[in-house]
Amino acid sequence: MSSPAVETETKLEVEAHGVRKSYGDLEVLKGVDFQVRSGEVSCIIGPSGSGKSTFLRCLNALESYDDGVLLVEGLHVGYEYKNGKYYEWNTKQFANFRSEIGMVFQRFNLFGHLSAEENVAVALTEVRGMSKSAAMDRARQELAKVGLEKHAHKRPHQLSGGQQQRVAIARALAMDPKIMLFDEPTSALDPELVDEVLEAMKRLALAGMTMVVVTHEMGFAREVADTVHFFDDGVVVESGDPREVLSNPQKDRTKAFLAKVL
Ligand code: ADP
Ligand code: MG
């Protein structure tokens, strides 16, 4: 067992306490408690409609939340505390925050008229104010890291789904994010293309990136995750070491879900 002194050494990058979110009458997040430490890979598993994507969107302030505490990188997401009061972030504060969080979706959302390297470079010139040539150099470096150096000039339609998703990962990494969020990054891919994307993510994990990954890939969760969180009906039902949660779940709801997917 680790001592409290050791525990406090690893910084919490994400801390959620009782996070709630409704769409109209539908309560989607019903008090989510969740933590991610620096350099940790957290996998979120759970049935469709349980609130996984909504929670991820709250983490990078694409969605607002109604109640609870949500800290990312020590920042109270969406709010600034000033003179004893909370003020909602302005547009610039939201944009700054989002530019530090990498997000990779099921659909790659690449610009069809731009090459792979231009897709990666565009945020560097537009958001970071880099020169075109410096941005293109950086883009090629990031593409090389995901094994796409030979494909940098190609447009999305000339690339496979797995290659396009790796471009999307390179695009997120080019912004030097402090944390990377993945929402079912392999769910839209043909089965034979899944592994190349998971491999790129695994390399990123080994390089020490803090990652939150919503996935149905139990093999990836078992092998790469430090912690697995089982979401069901808007709450985290069970969290822990993947070997524990996936092989020896304690809660009936976790057992029932795993019996269906494993
Ligand atoms: P998951 O990613 O676990 O499948 P989601 O977070 O996408 O779950 O959705 C949780 C619930 O919230 C679902 O019932 C879904 O229909 C609902 N929902 C998600 N986004 C919206 C939205 N923008 N407006 C209304 N309902 C939504
Ligand atoms: Mg989802």
PDB file of C-alpha atoms and ligand atoms in Angstrom:
ATOM      1  CA  MET A   1       0.000   0.000   0.000  1.00  0.00           C
ATOM      2  CA  SER A   2       1.366   3.421  -0.884  1.00  0.00           C
ATOM      3  CA  SER A   3       1.848   6.060   1.772  1.00  0.00           C
ATOM      4  CA  PRO A   4      -0.206   9.267   1.669  1.00  0.00           C
ATOM      5  CA  ALA A   5       3.005  11.190   0.845  1.00  0.00           C
ATOM      6  CA  VAL A   6       3.447   9.138  -2.336  1.00  0.00           C
ATOM      7  CA  GLU A   7      -0.210   9.553  -3.244  1.00  0.00           C
ATOM      8  CA  THR A   8      -0.040  13.327  -3.226  1.00  0.00           C
ATOM      9  CA  GLU A   9       3.034  13.334  -5.470  1.00  0.00           C
ATOM     10  CA  THR A  10       1.027  12.276  -8.516  1.00  0.00           C
ATOM     11  CA  LYS A  11      -1.048  15.213  -9.554  1.00  0.00           C
ATOM     12  CA  LEU A  12      -4.714  14.802 -10.346  1.00  0.00           C
ATOM     13  CA  GLU A  13      -5.371  16.031 -13.883  1.00  0.00           C
ATOM     14  CA  VAL A  14      -9.067  15.398 -13.731  1.00  0.00           C
ATOM     15  CA  GLU A  15     -11.258  15.465 -10.662  1.00  0.00           C
ATOM     16  CA  ALA A  16     -15.038  15.148 -10.873  1.00  0.00           C
ATOM     17  CA  HIS A  17     -17.305  15.149  -7.837  1.00  0.00           C
ATOM     18  CA  GLY A  18     -21.041  14.704  -8.196  1.00  0.00           C
ATOM     19  CA  VAL A  19     -21.189  16.056 -11.751  1.00  0.00           C
ATOM     20  CA  ARG A  20     -24.764  16.338 -13.012  1.00  0.00           C
ATOM     21  CA  LYS A  21     -26.131  17.222 -16.418  1.00  0.00           C
ATOM     22  CA  SER A  22     -29.642  17.173 -17.861  1.00  0.00           C
ATOM     23  CA  TYR A  23     -31.007  17.682 -21.340  1.00  0.00           C
ATOM     24  CA  GLY A  24     -34.447  19.085 -20.580  1.00  0.00           C
ATOM     25  CA  ASP A  25     -36.172  16.504 -18.395  1.00  0.00           C
ATOM     26  CA  LEU A  26     -33.626  13.817 -19.138  1.00  0.00           C
ATOM     27  CA  GLU A  27     -30.915  13.575 -16.516  1.00  0.00           C
ATOM     28  CA  VAL A  28     -27.907  12.099 -18.319  1.00  0.00           C
ATOM     29  CA  LEU A  29     -25.188  12.514 -15.674  1.00  0.00           C
ATOM     30  CA  LYS A  30     -26.493  11.760 -12.197  1.00  0.00           C
ATOM     31  CA  GLY A  31     -23.500  12.570 -10.018  1.00  0.00           C
ATOM     32  CA  VAL A  32     -20.303  11.393 -11.671  1.00  0.00           C
ATOM     33  CA  ASP A  33     -17.260  10.867  -9.444  1.00  0.00           C
ATOM     34  CA  PHE A  34     -14.091  10.368 -11.426  1.00  0.00           C
ATOM     35  CA  GLN A  35     -10.346  10.974 -11.131  1.00  0.00           C
ATOM     36  CA  VAL A  36      -7.389  10.768 -13.470  1.00  0.00           C
ATOM     37  CA  ARG A  37      -3.800  11.163 -12.332  1.00  0.00           C
ATOM     38  CA  SER A  38      -1.009  12.703 -14.366  1.00  0.00           C
ATOM     39  CA  GLY A  39       0.357  10.244 -16.936  1.00  0.00           C
ATOM     40  CA  GLU A  40      -2.440   7.775 -16.334  1.00  0.00           C
ATOM     41  CA  VAL A  41      -4.567   6.056 -18.974  1.00  0.00           C
ATOM     42  CA  SER A  42      -8.203   5.852 -17.902  1.00  0.00           C
ATOM     43  CA  CYS A  43     -10.616   3.790 -19.928  1.00  0.00           C
ATOM     44  CA  ILE A  44     -14.352   4.389 -19.687  1.00  0.00           C
ATOM     45  CA  ILE A  45     -16.556   1.459 -20.585  1.00  0.00           C
ATOM     46  CA  GLY A  46     -20.307   1.060 -20.371  1.00  0.00           C
ATOM     47  CA  PRO A  47     -23.519   0.624 -22.328  1.00  0.00           C
ATOM     48  CA  SER A  48     -24.731   2.955 -25.037  1.00  0.00           C
ATOM     49  CA  GLY A  49     -26.632   5.920 -23.616  1.00  0.00           C
ATOM     50  CA  SER A  50     -24.976   5.760 -20.194  1.00  0.00           C
ATOM     51  CA  GLY A  51     -23.510   9.268 -20.530  1.00  0.00           C
ATOM     52  CA  LYS A  52     -19.909   8.499 -21.554  1.00  0.00           C
ATOM     53  CA  SER A  53     -19.753  10.958 -24.465  1.00  0.00           C
ATOM     54  CA  THR A  54     -21.593  13.635 -22.514  1.00  0.00           C
ATOM     55  CA  PHE A  55     -19.094  13.348 -19.679  1.00  0.00           C
ATOM     56  CA  LEU A  56     -16.147  13.555 -22.090  1.00  0.00           C
ATOM     57  CA  ARG A  57     -17.672  16.668 -23.664  1.00  0.00           C
ATOM     58  CA  CYS A  58     -18.025  18.210 -20.190  1.00  0.00           C
ATOM     59  CA  LEU A  59     -14.328  17.500 -19.591  1.00  0.00           C
ATOM     60  CA  ASN A  60     -13.244  19.696 -22.476  1.00  0.00           C
ATOM     61  CA  ALA A  61     -16.023  22.241 -21.989  1.00  0.00           C
ATOM     62  CA  LEU A  62     -17.870  21.383 -25.188  1.00  0.00           C
ATOM     63  CA  GLU A  63     -20.897  20.906 -22.911  1.00  0.00           C
ATOM     64  CA  SER A  64     -21.835  22.690 -19.738  1.00  0.00           C
ATOM     65  CA  TYR A  65     -22.726  20.784 -16.562  1.00  0.00           C
ATOM     66  CA  ASP A  66     -25.464  21.729 -14.118  1.00  0.00           C
ATOM     67  CA  ASP A  67     -24.058  20.728 -10.769  1.00  0.00           C
ATOM     68  CA  GLY A  68     -21.042  19.264  -9.022  1.00  0.00           C
ATOM     69  CA  VAL A  69     -17.360  20.064  -9.233  1.00  0.00           C
ATOM     70  CA  LEU A  70     -15.253  19.459 -12.312  1.00  0.00           C
ATOM     71  CA  LEU A  71     -11.552  20.253 -12.188  1.00  0.00           C
ATOM     72  CA  VAL A  72      -9.258  19.720 -15.158  1.00  0.00           C
ATOM     73  CA  GLU A  73      -5.601  20.696 -14.804  1.00  0.00           C
ATOM     74  CA  GLY A  74      -6.640  22.301 -11.533  1.00  0.00           C
ATOM     75  CA  LEU A  75      -9.059  24.620 -13.314  1.00  0.00           C
ATOM     76  CA  HIS A  76     -12.712  24.719 -12.384  1.00  0.00           C
ATOM     77  CA  VAL A  77     -14.070  23.968 -15.883  1.00  0.00           C
ATOM     78  CA  GLY A  78     -16.152  26.847 -17.221  1.00  0.00           C
ATOM     79  CA  TYR A  79     -15.830  29.106 -14.174  1.00  0.00           C
ATOM     80  CA  GLU A  80     -13.438  31.567 -12.678  1.00  0.00           C
ATOM     81  CA  TYR A  81     -13.516  32.317  -8.970  1.00  0.00           C
ATOM     82  CA  LYS A  82     -13.032  36.025  -8.365  1.00  0.00           C
ATOM     83  CA  ASN A  83     -13.876  38.288  -5.421  1.00  0.00           C
ATOM     84  CA  GLY A  84     -15.837  35.550  -3.689  1.00  0.00           C
ATOM     85  CA  LYS A  85     -17.986  34.737  -6.710  1.00  0.00           C
ATOM     86  CA  TYR A  86     -17.985  32.356  -9.671  1.00  0.00           C
ATOM     87  CA  TYR A  87     -18.013  33.939 -13.125  1.00  0.00           C
ATOM     88  CA  GLU A  88     -18.556  31.974 -16.312  1.00  0.00           C
ATOM     89  CA  TRP A  89     -15.541  31.916 -18.629  1.00  0.00           C
ATOM     90  CA  ASN A  90     -15.554  34.296 -21.537  1.00  0.00           C
ATOM     91  CA  THR A  91     -15.079  33.105 -25.121  1.00  0.00           C
ATOM     92  CA  LYS A  92     -11.321  33.521 -24.939  1.00  0.00           C
ATOM     93  CA  GLN A  93     -11.030  31.520 -21.714  1.00  0.00           C
ATOM     94  CA  PHE A  94     -13.079  28.707 -23.244  1.00  0.00           C
ATOM     95  CA  ALA A  95     -10.927  28.744 -26.390  1.00  0.00           C
ATOM     96  CA  ASN A  96      -7.670  28.716 -24.385  1.00  0.00           C
ATOM     97  CA  PHE A  97      -8.854  25.822 -22.276  1.00  0.00           C
ATOM     98  CA  ARG A  98     -10.037  23.761 -25.262  1.00  0.00           C
ATOM     99  CA  SER A  99      -6.772  24.333 -27.105  1.00  0.00           C
ATOM    100  CA  GLU A 100      -4.953  22.506 -24.290  1.00  0.00           C
ATOM    101  CA  ILE A 101      -7.163  19.426 -24.421  1.00  0.00           C
ATOM    102  CA  GLY A 102      -6.820  17.037 -27.352  1.00  0.00           C
ATOM    103  CA  MET A 103      -9.987  15.309 -28.498  1.00  0.00           C
ATOM    104  CA  VAL A 104     -10.356  12.447 -30.945  1.00  0.00           C
ATOM    105  CA  PHE A 105     -13.860  11.395 -31.970  1.00  0.00           C
ATOM    106  CA  GLN A 106     -15.333   8.328 -33.587  1.00  0.00           C
ATOM    107  CA  ARG A 107     -15.590  10.323 -36.837  1.00  0.00           C
ATOM    108  CA  PHE A 108     -12.350  11.953 -37.869  1.00  0.00           C
ATOM    109  CA  ASN A 109     -13.753  15.310 -39.045  1.00  0.00           C
ATOM    110  CA  LEU A 110     -10.789  16.048 -41.316  1.00  0.00           C
ATOM    111  CA  PHE A 111     -11.048  18.811 -43.893  1.00  0.00           C
ATOM    112  CA  GLY A 112     -11.595  16.993 -47.201  1.00  0.00           C
ATOM    113  CA  HIS A 113      -9.943  19.645 -49.349  1.00  0.00           C
ATOM    114  CA  LEU A 114      -6.724  19.706 -47.303  1.00  0.00           C
ATOM    115  CA  SER A 115      -3.846  17.222 -47.278  1.00  0.00           C
ATOM    116  CA  ALA A 116      -3.001  15.263 -44.123  1.00  0.00           C
ATOM    117  CA  GLU A 117      -0.181  17.680 -43.244  1.00  0.00           C
ATOM    118  CA  GLU A 118      -2.378  20.716 -43.884  1.00  0.00           C
ATOM    119  CA  ASN A 119      -5.079  19.214 -41.664  1.00  0.00           C
ATOM    120  CA  VAL A 120      -2.524  18.924 -38.865  1.00  0.00           C
ATOM    121  CA  ALA A 121      -0.996  22.353 -39.521  1.00  0.00           C
ATOM    122  CA  VAL A 122      -4.188  24.375 -39.701  1.00  0.00           C
ATOM    123  CA  ALA A 123      -4.765  24.804 -35.949  1.00  0.00           C
ATOM    124  CA  LEU A 124      -1.081  25.633 -35.473  1.00  0.00           C
ATOM    125  CA  THR A 125      -1.323  28.589 -37.827  1.00  0.00           C
ATOM    126  CA  GLU A 126      -4.856  29.667 -36.856  1.00  0.00           C
ATOM    127  CA  VAL A 127      -4.839  29.105 -33.100  1.00  0.00           C
ATOM    128  CA  ARG A 128      -1.144  29.173 -32.191  1.00  0.00           C
ATOM    129  CA  GLY A 129      -0.172  31.820 -34.736  1.00  0.00           C
ATOM    130  CA  MET A 130       2.721  29.736 -36.114  1.00  0.00           C
ATOM    131  CA  SER A 131       4.165  30.498 -39.553  1.00  0.00           C
ATOM    132  CA  LYS A 132       2.971  28.210 -42.357  1.00  0.00           C
ATOM    133  CA  SER A 133       6.408  26.624 -42.824  1.00  0.00           C
ATOM    134  CA  ALA A 134       6.976  25.999 -39.103  1.00  0.00           C
ATOM    135  CA  ALA A 135       3.472  24.544 -38.819  1.00  0.00           C
ATOM    136  CA  MET A 136       4.035  22.234 -41.795  1.00  0.00           C
ATOM    137  CA  ASP A 137       7.345  21.031 -40.300  1.00  0.00           C
ATOM    138  CA  ARG A 138       5.652  20.285 -37.008  1.00  0.00           C
ATOM    139  CA  ALA A 139       2.770  18.574 -38.837  1.00  0.00           C
ATOM    140  CA  ARG A 140       5.166  16.228 -40.629  1.00  0.00           C
ATOM    141  CA  GLN A 141       6.871  15.369 -37.330  1.00  0.00           C
ATOM    142  CA  GLU A 142       3.547  14.487 -35.750  1.00  0.00           C
ATOM    143  CA  LEU A 143       2.483  12.438 -38.782  1.00  0.00           C
ATOM    144  CA  ALA A 144       5.773  10.530 -38.623  1.00  0.00           C
ATOM    145  CA  LYS A 145       5.039   9.645 -34.985  1.00  0.00           C
ATOM    146  CA  VAL A 146       1.829   7.909 -36.046  1.00  0.00           C
ATOM    147  CA  GLY A 147       3.560   6.192 -38.972  1.00  0.00           C
ATOM    148  CA  LEU A 148       2.210   8.410 -41.736  1.00  0.00           C
ATOM    149  CA  GLU A 149       5.326  10.201 -42.990  1.00  0.00           C
ATOM    150  CA  LYS A 150       4.790   8.753 -46.474  1.00  0.00           C
ATOM    151  CA  HIS A 151       1.173   9.901 -46.592  1.00  0.00           C
ATOM    152  CA  ALA A 152       1.544  13.514 -45.517  1.00  0.00           C
ATOM    153  CA  HIS A 153       0.629  14.884 -48.947  1.00  0.00           C
ATOM    154  CA  LYS A 154      -2.526  12.802 -49.376  1.00  0.00           C
ATOM    155  CA  ARG A 155      -6.032  14.060 -48.897  1.00  0.00           C
ATOM    156  CA  PRO A 156      -8.438  12.213 -46.594  1.00  0.00           C
ATOM    157  CA  HIS A 157     -10.200  10.387 -49.458  1.00  0.00           C
ATOM    158  CA  GLN A 158      -6.841   8.840 -50.445  1.00  0.00           C
ATOM    159  CA  LEU A 159      -6.370   7.422 -46.946  1.00  0.00           C
ATOM    160  CA  SER A 160      -7.959   4.450 -45.180  1.00  0.00           C
ATOM    161  CA  GLY A 161     -10.180   5.041 -42.157  1.00  0.00           C
ATOM    162  CA  GLY A 162      -7.370   3.915 -39.857  1.00  0.00           C
ATOM    163  CA  GLN A 163      -4.941   6.327 -41.501  1.00  0.00           C
ATOM    164  CA  GLN A 164      -7.465   9.163 -41.269  1.00  0.00           C
ATOM    165  CA  GLN A 165      -7.931   8.481 -37.571  1.00  0.00           C
ATOM    166  CA  ARG A 166      -4.159   8.580 -37.095  1.00  0.00           C
ATOM    167  CA  VAL A 167      -4.129  11.972 -38.860  1.00  0.00           C
ATOM    168  CA  ALA A 168      -6.770  13.106 -36.349  1.00  0.00           C
ATOM    169  CA  ILE A 169      -4.544  11.910 -33.485  1.00  0.00           C
ATOM    170  CA  ALA A 170      -1.521  13.716 -34.983  1.00  0.00           C
ATOM    171  CA  ARG A 171      -3.625  16.855 -35.358  1.00  0.00           C
ATOM    172  CA  ALA A 172      -4.568  16.767 -31.678  1.00  0.00           C
ATOM    173  CA  LEU A 173      -0.981  16.053 -30.570  1.00  0.00           C
ATOM    174  CA  ALA A 174       0.447  18.927 -32.603  1.00  0.00           C
ATOM    175  CA  MET A 175      -1.246  21.293 -30.158  1.00  0.00           C
ATOM    176  CA  ASP A 176       0.819  19.890 -27.251  1.00  0.00           C
ATOM    177  CA  PRO A 177      -2.248  18.957 -25.239  1.00  0.00           C
ATOM    178  CA  LYS A 178      -1.921  18.349 -21.518  1.00  0.00           C
ATOM    179  CA  ILE A 179      -4.465  15.577 -21.768  1.00  0.00           C
ATOM    180  CA  MET A 180      -5.976  13.556 -24.618  1.00  0.00           C
ATOM    181  CA  LEU A 181      -9.617  12.478 -24.727  1.00  0.00           C
ATOM    182  CA  PHE A 182     -10.739   9.716 -27.089  1.00  0.00           C
ATOM    183  CA  ASP A 183     -14.403   8.945 -27.734  1.00  0.00           C
ATOM    184  CA  GLU A 184     -14.683   5.480 -29.269  1.00  0.00           C
ATOM    185  CA  PRO A 185     -11.830   6.208 -31.670  1.00  0.00           C
ATOM    186  CA  THR A 186     -12.037   2.807 -33.375  1.00  0.00           C
ATOM    187  CA  SER A 187     -15.799   2.213 -33.434  1.00  0.00           C
ATOM    188  CA  ALA A 188     -16.290   3.528 -36.985  1.00  0.00           C
ATOM    189  CA  LEU A 189     -13.392   1.534 -38.425  1.00  0.00           C
ATOM    190  CA  ASP A 190     -13.375  -1.711 -40.366  1.00  0.00           C
ATOM    191  CA  PRO A 191     -12.092  -4.418 -38.003  1.00  0.00           C
ATOM    192  CA  GLU A 192      -8.778  -4.842 -39.828  1.00  0.00           C
ATOM    193  CA  LEU A 193      -7.964  -1.141 -39.291  1.00  0.00           C
ATOM    194  CA  VAL A 194      -8.599  -1.065 -35.544  1.00  0.00           C
ATOM    195  CA  ASP A 195      -5.174  -2.317 -34.433  1.00  0.00           C
ATOM    196  CA  GLU A 196      -3.108   0.360 -36.180  1.00  0.00           C
ATOM    197  CA  VAL A 197      -5.045   3.052 -34.314  1.00  0.00           C
ATOM    198  CA  LEU A 198      -4.833   1.227 -30.982  1.00  0.00           C
ATOM    199  CA  GLU A 199      -1.082   0.809 -31.546  1.00  0.00           C
ATOM    200  CA  ALA A 200      -0.675   4.559 -32.066  1.00  0.00           C
ATOM    201  CA  MET A 201      -2.635   5.170 -28.852  1.00  0.00           C
ATOM    202  CA  LYS A 202      -0.553   2.628 -26.984  1.00  0.00           C
ATOM    203  CA  ARG A 203       2.663   4.377 -28.045  1.00  0.00           C
ATOM    204  CA  LEU A 204       1.212   7.628 -26.797  1.00  0.00           C
ATOM    205  CA  ALA A 205       0.358   6.004 -23.466  1.00  0.00           C
ATOM    206  CA  LEU A 206       3.883   4.648 -23.136  1.00  0.00           C
ATOM    207  CA  ALA A 207       5.231   8.137 -23.824  1.00  0.00           C
ATOM    208  CA  GLY A 208       3.431   9.240 -20.659  1.00  0.00           C
ATOM    209  CA  MET A 209       0.436  11.105 -22.064  1.00  0.00           C
ATOM    210  CA  THR A 210      -2.533  11.473 -19.731  1.00  0.00           C
ATOM    211  CA  MET A 211      -5.428   9.858 -21.589  1.00  0.00           C
ATOM    212  CA  VAL A 212      -9.159   9.297 -21.075  1.00  0.00           C
ATOM    213  CA  VAL A 213     -10.434   6.734 -23.551  1.00  0.00           C
ATOM    214  CA  VAL A 214     -14.057   5.724 -24.047  1.00  0.00           C
ATOM    215  CA  THR A 215     -13.820   2.348 -25.718  1.00  0.00           C
ATOM    216  CA  HIS A 216     -15.419  -1.021 -26.337  1.00  0.00           C
ATOM    217  CA  GLU A 217     -11.964  -2.526 -26.938  1.00  0.00           C
ATOM    218  CA  MET A 218     -11.633  -4.593 -23.784  1.00  0.00           C
ATOM    219  CA  GLY A 219      -8.236  -5.942 -24.873  1.00  0.00           C
ATOM    220  CA  PHE A 220      -6.887  -2.390 -25.051  1.00  0.00           C
ATOM    221  CA  ALA A 221      -8.434  -1.521 -21.679  1.00  0.00           C
ATOM    222  CA  ARG A 222      -6.937  -4.610 -20.078  1.00  0.00           C
ATOM    223  CA  GLU A 223      -3.481  -4.079 -21.562  1.00  0.00           C
ATOM    224  CA  VAL A 224      -3.038  -0.292 -21.550  1.00  0.00           C
ATOM    225  CA  ALA A 225      -5.358   1.234 -18.953  1.00  0.00           C
ATOM    226  CA  ASP A 226      -4.187   2.048 -15.463  1.00  0.00           C
ATOM    227  CA  THR A 227      -7.797   2.432 -14.375  1.00  0.00           C
ATOM    228  CA  VAL A 228     -11.089   1.289 -15.854  1.00  0.00           C
ATOM    229  CA  HIS A 229     -14.315   3.104 -15.024  1.00  0.00           C
ATOM    230  CA  PHE A 230     -17.651   1.406 -15.668  1.00  0.00           C
ATOM    231  CA  PHE A 231     -20.389   3.918 -16.496  1.00  0.00           C
ATOM    232  CA  ASP A 232     -24.039   2.968 -16.259  1.00  0.00           C
ATOM    233  CA  ASP A 233     -27.111   5.171 -16.231  1.00  0.00           C
ATOM    234  CA  GLY A 234     -25.214   8.407 -15.605  1.00  0.00           C
ATOM    235  CA  VAL A 235     -22.933   7.298 -12.780  1.00  0.00           C
ATOM    236  CA  VAL A 236     -19.584   5.569 -12.367  1.00  0.00           C
ATOM    237  CA  VAL A 237     -20.652   2.242 -10.922  1.00  0.00           C
ATOM    238  CA  GLU A 238     -17.202   0.769 -10.437  1.00  0.00           C
ATOM    239  CA  SER A 239     -13.593   1.929 -10.947  1.00  0.00           C
ATOM    240  CA  GLY A 240     -10.267   0.253 -10.508  1.00  0.00           C
ATOM    241  CA  ASP A 241      -7.377  -1.698 -11.898  1.00  0.00           C
ATOM    242  CA  PRO A 242      -8.461  -3.278 -15.207  1.00  0.00           C
ATOM    243  CA  ARG A 243      -7.489  -6.745 -14.028  1.00  0.00           C
ATOM    244  CA  GLU A 244      -9.836  -6.313 -11.083  1.00  0.00           C
ATOM    245  CA  VAL A 245     -12.744  -4.565 -12.791  1.00  0.00           C
ATOM    246  CA  LEU A 246     -12.722  -6.685 -15.960  1.00  0.00           C
ATOM    247  CA  SER A 247     -11.899 -10.056 -14.426  1.00  0.00           C
ATOM    248  CA  ASN A 248     -13.432  -9.799 -11.011  1.00  0.00           C
ATOM    249  CA  PRO A 249     -16.160  -7.115 -11.048  1.00  0.00           C
ATOM    250  CA  GLN A 250     -17.797  -6.450  -7.711  1.00  0.00           C
ATOM    251  CA  LYS A 251     -21.082  -4.876  -8.788  1.00  0.00           C
ATOM    252  CA  ASP A 252     -23.945  -6.769 -10.433  1.00  0.00           C
ATOM    253  CA  ARG A 253     -24.367  -4.090 -13.109  1.00  0.00           C
ATOM    254  CA  THR A 254     -20.697  -4.425 -14.100  1.00  0.00           C
ATOM    255  CA  LYS A 255     -20.994  -8.209 -14.184  1.00  0.00           C
ATOM    256  CA  ALA A 256     -24.076  -8.050 -16.403  1.00  0.00           C
ATOM    257  CA  PHE A 257     -22.425  -5.632 -18.851  1.00  0.00           C
ATOM    258  CA  LEU A 258     -19.195  -7.603 -19.086  1.00  0.00           C
ATOM    259  CA  ALA A 259     -21.087 -10.856 -19.605  1.00  0.00           C
ATOM    260  CA  LYS A 260     -22.529  -9.280 -22.769  1.00  0.00           C
ATOM    261  CA  VAL A 261     -19.339  -7.780 -24.218  1.00  0.00           C
ATOM    262  CA  LEU A 262     -16.544 -10.170 -23.257  1.00  0.00           C
TER     263      LEU A 262
HETATM  264  P1  ADP B   1     -22.996   7.253 -24.457  1.00  0.00           P
HETATM  265  O1  ADP B   1     -21.842   8.011 -25.043  1.00  0.00           O
HETATM  266  O2  ADP B   1     -22.669   6.528 -23.204  1.00  0.00           O
HETATM  267  O3  ADP B   1     -23.630   6.340 -25.456  1.00  0.00           O
HETATM  268  P2  ADP B   1     -24.314   9.831 -24.432  1.00  0.00           P
HETATM  269  O4  ADP B   1     -23.574  10.674 -23.475  1.00  0.00           O
HETATM  270  O5  ADP B   1     -24.071  10.047 -25.870  1.00  0.00           O
HETATM  271  O6  ADP B   1     -24.122   8.298 -24.032  1.00  0.00           O
HETATM  272  O7  ADP B   1     -25.879  10.023 -24.194  1.00  0.00           O
HETATM  273  C1  ADP B   1     -26.499   9.865 -22.940  1.00  0.00           C
HETATM  274  C2  ADP B   1     -27.946  10.198 -23.076  1.00  0.00           C
HETATM  275  O8  ADP B   1     -28.062  11.588 -23.349  1.00  0.00           O
HETATM  276  C3  ADP B   1     -28.681   9.493 -24.198  1.00  0.00           C
HETATM  277  O9  ADP B   1     -29.954   9.173 -23.743  1.00  0.00           O
HETATM  278  C4  ADP B   1     -28.718  10.516 -25.284  1.00  0.00           C
HETATM  279  O10 ADP B   1     -29.831  10.319 -26.116  1.00  0.00           O
HETATM  280  C5  ADP B   1     -28.837  11.811 -24.508  1.00  0.00           C
HETATM  281  N1  ADP B   1     -28.229  12.958 -25.210  1.00  0.00           N
HETATM  282  C6  ADP B   1     -26.937  13.067 -25.590  1.00  0.00           C
HETATM  283  N2  ADP B   1     -26.695  14.256 -26.175  1.00  0.00           N
HETATM  284  C7  ADP B   1     -27.888  14.919 -26.178  1.00  0.00           C
HETATM  285  C8  ADP B   1     -28.308  16.214 -26.629  1.00  0.00           C
HETATM  286  N3  ADP B   1     -27.444  17.072 -27.200  1.00  0.00           N
HETATM  287  N4  ADP B   1     -29.598  16.540 -26.449  1.00  0.00           N
HETATM  288  C9  ADP B   1     -30.461  15.706 -25.855  1.00  0.00           C
HETATM  289  N5  ADP B   1     -30.134  14.481 -25.401  1.00  0.00           N
HETATM  290  C10 ADP B   1     -28.861  14.082 -25.561  1.00  0.00           C
HETATM  291 MG    MG B   2     -20.908   7.882 -26.907  1.00  0.00          MG
END
